[in-house]
């Protein structure tokens, strides 16, 4: 697949490297092409462009920017470059305020997630939410003694979710589909839960797993 990654931070670089490792073509989108230039030089096949160029390039688009600017970045990417495509939304609506007792603050409420805001403004794009509740170092083929961990996903478009499920299979995850975009109200706060051991005890090496009885 051709993958357009919006963002050039830790998550964007980890996911872009994962797509390259699994044989996909990647363009990383940024405001400042000099920022990921050194990274791109070390990753054969990685290209760098503007947000619009990366979105236009991708058959699959990855949104990996600061949550507070997610809408601005999508506007810069351009609605026409997103329409009809699966959009992996890795963002979290983290507020600028400091965590309280290890619990992050969000700028959203439990009645409206960030992904719902994105989906509402870009109705022709097919947002799917994985990756928000694990650290970037574990996003691609994580190795844990108890086997593959679980990523919870949600989104309105079944074909887009099928595409994302295929990516998660390649990236070594179990997928748990939690339904439509509204489920992001529950999935986004998993980021708060994931970060608590980090803020309280400097423990950042874990992932969630859903246990089932068939
Ligand atoms: N770090 C993790 O381990 C982790 C794990 C799960 C989820 N997440 C979520 O994934 C997203 C990315 O996280 P991150 O840690 O990689 O980096 P980040 O610092 O949250 O975001 C960096 C990206 O945001 C863009 N950005 C920042 N301010 C901007 C502005 N005013 N206008 C346009 N773009 C702007 C930057 O674009 P430029 O390239 O143009 O500078 C950069 O690519 C966040 O929503 C975060 O909550 C992070």
mmCIF file of C-alpha atoms and ligand atoms in Angstrom:
data_model
loop_
_atom_site.group_PDB
_atom_site.id
_atom_site.type_symbol
_atom_site.label_atom_id
_atom_site.label_comp_id
_atom_site.label_asym_id
_atom_site.label_seq_id
_atom_site.Cartn_x
_atom_site.Cartn_y
_atom_site.Cartn_z
ATOM 1 C CA UNK A 1 0.000 0.000 0.000
ATOM 2 C CA UNK A 2 0.943 3.651 -0.370
ATOM 3 C CA UNK A 3 0.789 5.213 3.097
ATOM 4 C CA UNK A 4 0.720 8.939 3.875
ATOM 5 C CA UNK A 5 1.762 9.655 7.463
ATOM 6 C CA UNK A 6 0.688 13.068 8.785
ATOM 7 C CA UNK A 7 3.238 14.092 11.407
ATOM 8 C CA UNK A 8 6.950 13.662 12.007
ATOM 9 C CA UNK A 9 7.125 13.010 15.758
ATOM 10 C CA UNK A 10 7.795 9.761 17.650
ATOM 11 C CA UNK A 11 4.529 8.071 16.677
ATOM 12 C CA UNK A 12 4.746 9.118 13.033
ATOM 13 C CA UNK A 13 8.318 7.838 12.780
ATOM 14 C CA UNK A 14 7.598 4.534 14.563
ATOM 15 C CA UNK A 15 4.556 3.781 12.401
ATOM 16 C CA UNK A 16 6.263 4.946 9.197
ATOM 17 C CA UNK A 17 9.214 2.645 9.961
ATOM 18 C CA UNK A 18 6.749 -0.192 10.558
ATOM 19 C CA UNK A 19 5.041 0.333 7.206
ATOM 20 C CA UNK A 20 8.417 0.436 5.444
ATOM 21 C CA UNK A 21 9.544 -2.732 7.254
ATOM 22 C CA UNK A 22 6.439 -4.512 5.950
ATOM 23 C CA UNK A 23 7.025 -3.418 2.361
ATOM 24 C CA UNK A 24 4.681 -0.441 2.057
ATOM 25 C CA UNK A 25 5.611 2.889 0.460
ATOM 26 C CA UNK A 26 5.589 5.869 2.845
ATOM 27 C CA UNK A 27 5.450 9.656 2.562
ATOM 28 C CA UNK A 28 5.761 11.533 5.848
ATOM 29 C CA UNK A 29 3.908 14.866 5.966
ATOM 30 C CA UNK A 30 5.168 17.810 8.006
ATOM 31 C CA UNK A 31 5.177 21.602 8.183
ATOM 32 C CA UNK A 32 8.966 21.572 8.141
ATOM 33 C CA UNK A 33 10.647 19.098 5.789
ATOM 34 C CA UNK A 34 14.033 19.596 7.441
ATOM 35 C CA UNK A 35 12.805 18.033 10.719
ATOM 36 C CA UNK A 36 12.406 14.426 9.494
ATOM 37 C CA UNK A 37 15.160 14.688 6.847
ATOM 38 C CA UNK A 38 17.789 12.898 8.978
ATOM 39 C CA UNK A 39 15.289 10.171 9.875
ATOM 40 C CA UNK A 40 14.233 9.751 6.241
ATOM 41 C CA UNK A 41 17.864 9.471 5.102
ATOM 42 C CA UNK A 42 18.242 6.425 7.381
ATOM 43 C CA UNK A 43 15.014 4.743 6.182
ATOM 44 C CA UNK A 44 15.249 3.492 2.617
ATOM 45 C CA UNK A 45 12.129 4.376 0.631
ATOM 46 C CA UNK A 46 10.838 7.053 3.019
ATOM 47 C CA UNK A 47 9.754 10.268 1.339
ATOM 48 C CA UNK A 48 8.969 13.601 3.001
ATOM 49 C CA UNK A 49 6.392 16.164 1.863
ATOM 50 C CA UNK A 50 3.771 18.618 3.063
ATOM 51 C CA UNK A 51 0.654 17.407 4.884
ATOM 52 C CA UNK A 52 -1.274 17.731 1.591
ATOM 53 C CA UNK A 53 1.368 15.844 -0.396
ATOM 54 C CA UNK A 54 1.445 13.001 2.130
ATOM 55 C CA UNK A 55 -2.361 12.740 2.221
ATOM 56 C CA UNK A 56 -2.568 12.823 -1.564
ATOM 57 C CA UNK A 57 0.094 10.093 -1.786
ATOM 58 C CA UNK A 58 -1.610 7.701 0.633
ATOM 59 C CA UNK A 59 -4.196 5.082 -0.203
ATOM 60 C CA UNK A 60 -4.111 4.781 3.580
ATOM 61 C CA UNK A 61 -3.498 7.901 5.716
ATOM 62 C CA UNK A 62 -2.116 7.918 9.268
ATOM 63 C CA UNK A 63 -2.862 10.863 11.560
ATOM 64 C CA UNK A 64 -0.070 11.119 14.156
ATOM 65 C CA UNK A 65 0.019 14.711 15.382
ATOM 66 C CA UNK A 66 -0.674 16.530 18.633
ATOM 67 C CA UNK A 67 -4.395 16.090 19.368
ATOM 68 C CA UNK A 68 -5.033 19.812 19.776
ATOM 69 C CA UNK A 69 -3.934 20.472 16.172
ATOM 70 C CA UNK A 70 -5.462 17.368 14.555
ATOM 71 C CA UNK A 71 -8.268 19.317 12.849
ATOM 72 C CA UNK A 72 -5.838 21.983 11.604
ATOM 73 C CA UNK A 73 -3.537 19.330 10.152
ATOM 74 C CA UNK A 74 -6.445 17.582 8.396
ATOM 75 C CA UNK A 75 -7.562 20.938 6.959
ATOM 76 C CA UNK A 76 -4.030 21.503 5.672
ATOM 77 C CA UNK A 77 -4.019 17.966 4.235
ATOM 78 C CA UNK A 78 -7.203 18.821 2.333
ATOM 79 C CA UNK A 79 -10.610 17.122 2.426
ATOM 80 C CA UNK A 80 -10.276 15.960 -1.193
ATOM 81 C CA UNK A 81 -7.016 14.146 -0.342
ATOM 82 C CA UNK A 82 -8.748 12.294 2.519
ATOM 83 C CA UNK A 83 -12.100 11.457 0.931
ATOM 84 C CA UNK A 84 -12.900 7.758 0.624
ATOM 85 C CA UNK A 85 -9.670 6.687 2.352
ATOM 86 C CA UNK A 86 -9.084 4.812 5.613
ATOM 87 C CA UNK A 87 -7.509 7.200 8.139
ATOM 88 C CA UNK A 88 -5.668 5.612 11.055
ATOM 89 C CA UNK A 89 -6.198 8.045 13.926
ATOM 90 C CA UNK A 90 -3.453 7.594 16.532
ATOM 91 C CA UNK A 91 -4.143 10.886 18.296
ATOM 92 C CA UNK A 92 -5.177 11.620 21.850
ATOM 93 C CA UNK A 93 -6.985 14.769 23.053
ATOM 94 C CA UNK A 94 -4.402 15.588 25.706
ATOM 95 C CA UNK A 95 -4.822 19.045 27.257
ATOM 96 C CA UNK A 96 -1.919 21.330 28.073
ATOM 97 C CA UNK A 97 -2.538 21.038 31.840
ATOM 98 C CA UNK A 98 -0.278 18.783 33.926
ATOM 99 C CA UNK A 99 -1.463 15.286 34.917
ATOM 100 C CA UNK A 100 -3.148 15.054 38.354
ATOM 101 C CA UNK A 101 -2.007 12.072 40.479
ATOM 102 C CA UNK A 102 -0.674 10.513 37.279
ATOM 103 C CA UNK A 103 -3.940 11.002 35.340
ATOM 104 C CA UNK A 104 -3.710 12.990 32.113
ATOM 105 C CA UNK A 105 -6.205 15.778 31.428
ATOM 106 C CA UNK A 106 -8.179 15.746 28.171
ATOM 107 C CA UNK A 107 -9.780 18.674 26.347
ATOM 108 C CA UNK A 108 -12.748 16.464 25.351
ATOM 109 C CA UNK A 109 -15.591 15.042 27.479
ATOM 110 C CA UNK A 110 -16.898 11.499 27.945
ATOM 111 C CA UNK A 111 -19.813 12.485 25.668
ATOM 112 C CA UNK A 112 -17.666 13.546 22.705
ATOM 113 C CA UNK A 113 -14.325 12.125 21.603
ATOM 114 C CA UNK A 114 -11.729 13.762 19.410
ATOM 115 C CA UNK A 115 -12.317 11.206 16.657
ATOM 116 C CA UNK A 116 -16.018 12.121 16.523
ATOM 117 C CA UNK A 117 -14.999 15.749 15.942
ATOM 118 C CA UNK A 118 -12.649 14.687 13.143
ATOM 119 C CA UNK A 119 -15.244 12.387 11.532
ATOM 120 C CA UNK A 120 -17.920 15.115 11.698
ATOM 121 C CA UNK A 121 -15.736 17.696 9.926
ATOM 122 C CA UNK A 122 -14.483 15.187 7.322
ATOM 123 C CA UNK A 123 -17.526 12.987 6.638
ATOM 124 C CA UNK A 124 -16.100 11.439 3.462
ATOM 125 C CA UNK A 125 -12.972 10.150 5.228
ATOM 126 C CA UNK A 126 -13.094 6.806 7.041
ATOM 127 C CA UNK A 127 -11.488 7.239 10.468
ATOM 128 C CA UNK A 128 -10.402 4.181 12.436
ATOM 129 C CA UNK A 129 -8.843 4.435 15.893
ATOM 130 C CA UNK A 130 -6.022 2.084 16.901
ATOM 131 C CA UNK A 131 -2.584 2.768 18.488
ATOM 132 C CA UNK A 132 -3.636 5.550 20.893
ATOM 133 C CA UNK A 133 -3.257 3.411 24.022
ATOM 134 C CA UNK A 134 0.294 2.121 23.707
ATOM 135 C CA UNK A 135 3.699 3.809 23.640
ATOM 136 C CA UNK A 136 5.293 4.379 20.255
ATOM 137 C CA UNK A 137 8.153 1.959 21.060
ATOM 138 C CA UNK A 138 5.645 -0.926 21.133
ATOM 139 C CA UNK A 139 3.480 -0.041 18.128
ATOM 140 C CA UNK A 140 5.191 -2.331 15.622
ATOM 141 C CA UNK A 141 5.538 -6.075 16.338
ATOM 142 C CA UNK A 142 5.694 -5.708 20.136
ATOM 143 C CA UNK A 143 7.233 -8.615 22.014
ATOM 144 C CA UNK A 144 5.595 -9.496 25.328
ATOM 145 C CA UNK A 145 6.013 -12.801 27.216
ATOM 146 C CA UNK A 146 2.243 -13.455 27.182
ATOM 147 C CA UNK A 147 1.965 -13.122 23.403
ATOM 148 C CA UNK A 148 0.381 -10.485 21.184
ATOM 149 C CA UNK A 149 -1.427 -7.694 23.029
ATOM 150 C CA UNK A 150 -4.770 -6.198 21.951
ATOM 151 C CA UNK A 151 -5.546 -2.949 20.192
ATOM 152 C CA UNK A 152 -9.116 -1.712 20.470
ATOM 153 C CA UNK A 153 -10.404 -0.133 17.279
ATOM 154 C CA UNK A 154 -13.564 1.680 16.233
ATOM 155 C CA UNK A 155 -14.892 3.456 13.167
ATOM 156 C CA UNK A 156 -17.955 3.730 10.959
ATOM 157 C CA UNK A 157 -16.675 2.113 7.762
ATOM 158 C CA UNK A 158 -16.325 -1.674 7.702
ATOM 159 C CA UNK A 159 -14.019 -1.752 4.666
ATOM 160 C CA UNK A 160 -11.657 0.761 6.310
ATOM 161 C CA UNK A 161 -11.679 -1.290 9.514
ATOM 162 C CA UNK A 162 -10.835 -4.400 7.481
ATOM 163 C CA UNK A 163 -7.832 -2.563 5.985
ATOM 164 C CA UNK A 164 -6.675 -1.479 9.444
ATOM 165 C CA UNK A 165 -7.168 -4.990 10.810
ATOM 166 C CA UNK A 166 -4.796 -6.205 8.059
ATOM 167 C CA UNK A 167 -2.197 -3.635 9.149
ATOM 168 C CA UNK A 168 -2.559 -4.701 12.791
ATOM 169 C CA UNK A 169 -2.121 -8.348 11.790
ATOM 170 C CA UNK A 170 1.159 -7.391 10.073
ATOM 171 C CA UNK A 171 2.198 -5.268 13.050
ATOM 172 C CA UNK A 172 1.685 -8.225 15.435
ATOM 173 C CA UNK A 173 -1.483 -7.201 17.291
ATOM 174 C CA UNK A 174 -4.792 -8.771 18.168
ATOM 175 C CA UNK A 175 -7.664 -6.512 17.139
ATOM 176 C CA UNK A 176 -10.813 -5.946 19.185
ATOM 177 C CA UNK A 177 -13.478 -4.061 17.208
ATOM 178 C CA UNK A 178 -15.568 -1.928 19.554
ATOM 179 C CA UNK A 179 -17.999 -0.638 16.920
ATOM 180 C CA UNK A 180 -18.669 2.814 15.535
ATOM 181 C CA UNK A 181 -16.918 6.150 16.049
ATOM 182 C CA UNK A 182 -18.733 6.792 19.355
ATOM 183 C CA UNK A 183 -16.624 4.016 20.939
ATOM 184 C CA UNK A 184 -13.677 6.423 20.719
ATOM 185 C CA UNK A 185 -15.198 8.005 23.869
ATOM 186 C CA UNK A 186 -14.024 4.841 25.663
ATOM 187 C CA UNK A 187 -10.898 4.047 23.628
ATOM 188 C CA UNK A 188 -9.272 7.486 23.882
ATOM 189 C CA UNK A 189 -9.218 7.444 27.723
ATOM 190 C CA UNK A 190 -7.316 4.132 27.626
ATOM 191 C CA UNK A 191 -4.364 6.417 26.954
ATOM 192 C CA UNK A 192 -4.840 7.905 30.424
ATOM 193 C CA UNK A 193 -4.845 4.426 31.946
ATOM 194 C CA UNK A 194 -1.775 3.357 29.952
ATOM 195 C CA UNK A 195 0.198 6.415 31.136
ATOM 196 C CA UNK A 196 -0.563 6.151 34.877
ATOM 197 C CA UNK A 197 2.197 3.582 35.706
ATOM 198 C CA UNK A 198 4.565 5.791 33.715
ATOM 199 C CA UNK A 199 3.801 8.996 35.569
ATOM 200 C CA UNK A 200 3.621 7.310 39.011
ATOM 201 C CA UNK A 201 6.407 4.711 38.786
ATOM 202 C CA UNK A 202 8.278 5.428 35.529
ATOM 203 C CA UNK A 203 6.960 2.138 34.084
ATOM 204 C CA UNK A 204 6.226 2.517 30.377
ATOM 205 C CA UNK A 205 6.679 -1.048 29.067
ATOM 206 C CA UNK A 206 3.219 -2.586 28.972
ATOM 207 C CA UNK A 207 0.228 -3.104 26.706
ATOM 208 C CA UNK A 208 -3.395 -4.148 27.174
ATOM 209 C CA UNK A 209 -4.780 -7.594 26.369
ATOM 210 C CA UNK A 210 -8.449 -8.593 26.138
ATOM 211 C CA UNK A 211 -9.043 -12.108 27.492
ATOM 212 C CA UNK A 212 -12.029 -14.001 26.093
ATOM 213 C CA UNK A 213 -13.843 -17.295 26.673
ATOM 214 C CA UNK A 214 -15.454 -18.592 23.484
HETATM 215 N N1 LIG B 1 4.219 9.361 22.014
HETATM 216 C C1 LIG B 1 3.556 8.208 22.161
HETATM 217 O O1 LIG B 1 4.158 7.184 22.551
HETATM 218 C C2 LIG B 1 2.095 8.147 21.805
HETATM 219 C C3 LIG B 1 1.416 6.936 21.946
HETATM 220 C C4 LIG B 1 0.084 6.840 21.529
HETATM 221 C C5 LIG B 1 -0.546 7.948 20.995
HETATM 222 N N2 LIG B 1 0.125 9.135 20.892
HETATM 223 C C6 LIG B 1 -0.560 10.271 20.269
HETATM 224 O O2 LIG B 1 -0.034 10.357 18.945
HETATM 225 C C7 LIG B 1 0.038 11.734 18.524
HETATM 226 C C8 LIG B 1 1.481 12.074 18.138
HETATM 227 O O3 LIG B 1 2.290 11.964 19.271
HETATM 228 P P1 LIG B 1 3.872 12.211 19.241
HETATM 229 O O4 LIG B 1 4.351 11.876 20.596
HETATM 230 O O5 LIG B 1 4.462 11.540 18.077
HETATM 231 O O6 LIG B 1 4.080 13.737 18.954
HETATM 232 P P2 LIG B 1 3.357 15.115 19.334
HETATM 233 O O7 LIG B 1 4.381 15.971 19.941
HETATM 234 O O8 LIG B 1 2.107 14.883 20.104
HETATM 235 O O9 LIG B 1 2.995 15.623 17.872
HETATM 236 C C9 LIG B 1 4.013 15.942 16.996
HETATM 237 C C10 LIG B 1 3.431 16.285 15.667
HETATM 238 O O10 LIG B 1 2.401 17.281 15.804
HETATM 239 C C11 LIG B 1 2.574 18.238 14.776
HETATM 240 N N3 LIG B 1 2.221 19.574 15.265
HETATM 241 C C12 LIG B 1 2.478 20.091 16.484
HETATM 242 N N4 LIG B 1 2.013 21.361 16.556
HETATM 243 C C13 LIG B 1 1.471 21.639 15.335
HETATM 244 C C14 LIG B 1 0.818 22.778 14.795
HETATM 245 N N5 LIG B 1 0.628 23.891 15.512
HETATM 246 N N6 LIG B 1 0.379 22.696 13.526
HETATM 247 C C15 LIG B 1 0.557 21.582 12.797
HETATM 248 N N7 LIG B 1 1.172 20.468 13.269
HETATM 249 C C16 LIG B 1 1.617 20.508 14.518
HETATM 250 C C17 LIG B 1 4.034 18.220 14.408
HETATM 251 O O11 LIG B 1 4.092 18.488 13.021
HETATM 252 P P3 LIG B 1 5.450 18.910 12.298
HETATM 253 O O12 LIG B 1 5.991 17.670 11.699
HETATM 254 O O13 LIG B 1 5.018 19.881 11.263
HETATM 255 O O14 LIG B 1 6.349 19.515 13.347
HETATM 256 C C18 LIG B 1 4.484 16.828 14.751
HETATM 257 O O15 LIG B 1 4.521 16.009 13.619
HETATM 258 C C19 LIG B 1 -0.498 12.547 19.713
HETATM 259 O O16 LIG B 1 -1.858 12.840 19.490
HETATM 260 C C20 LIG B 1 -0.310 11.617 20.904
HETATM 261 O O17 LIG B 1 -1.239 11.866 21.941
HETATM 262 C C21 LIG B 1 1.425 9.256 21.305
#
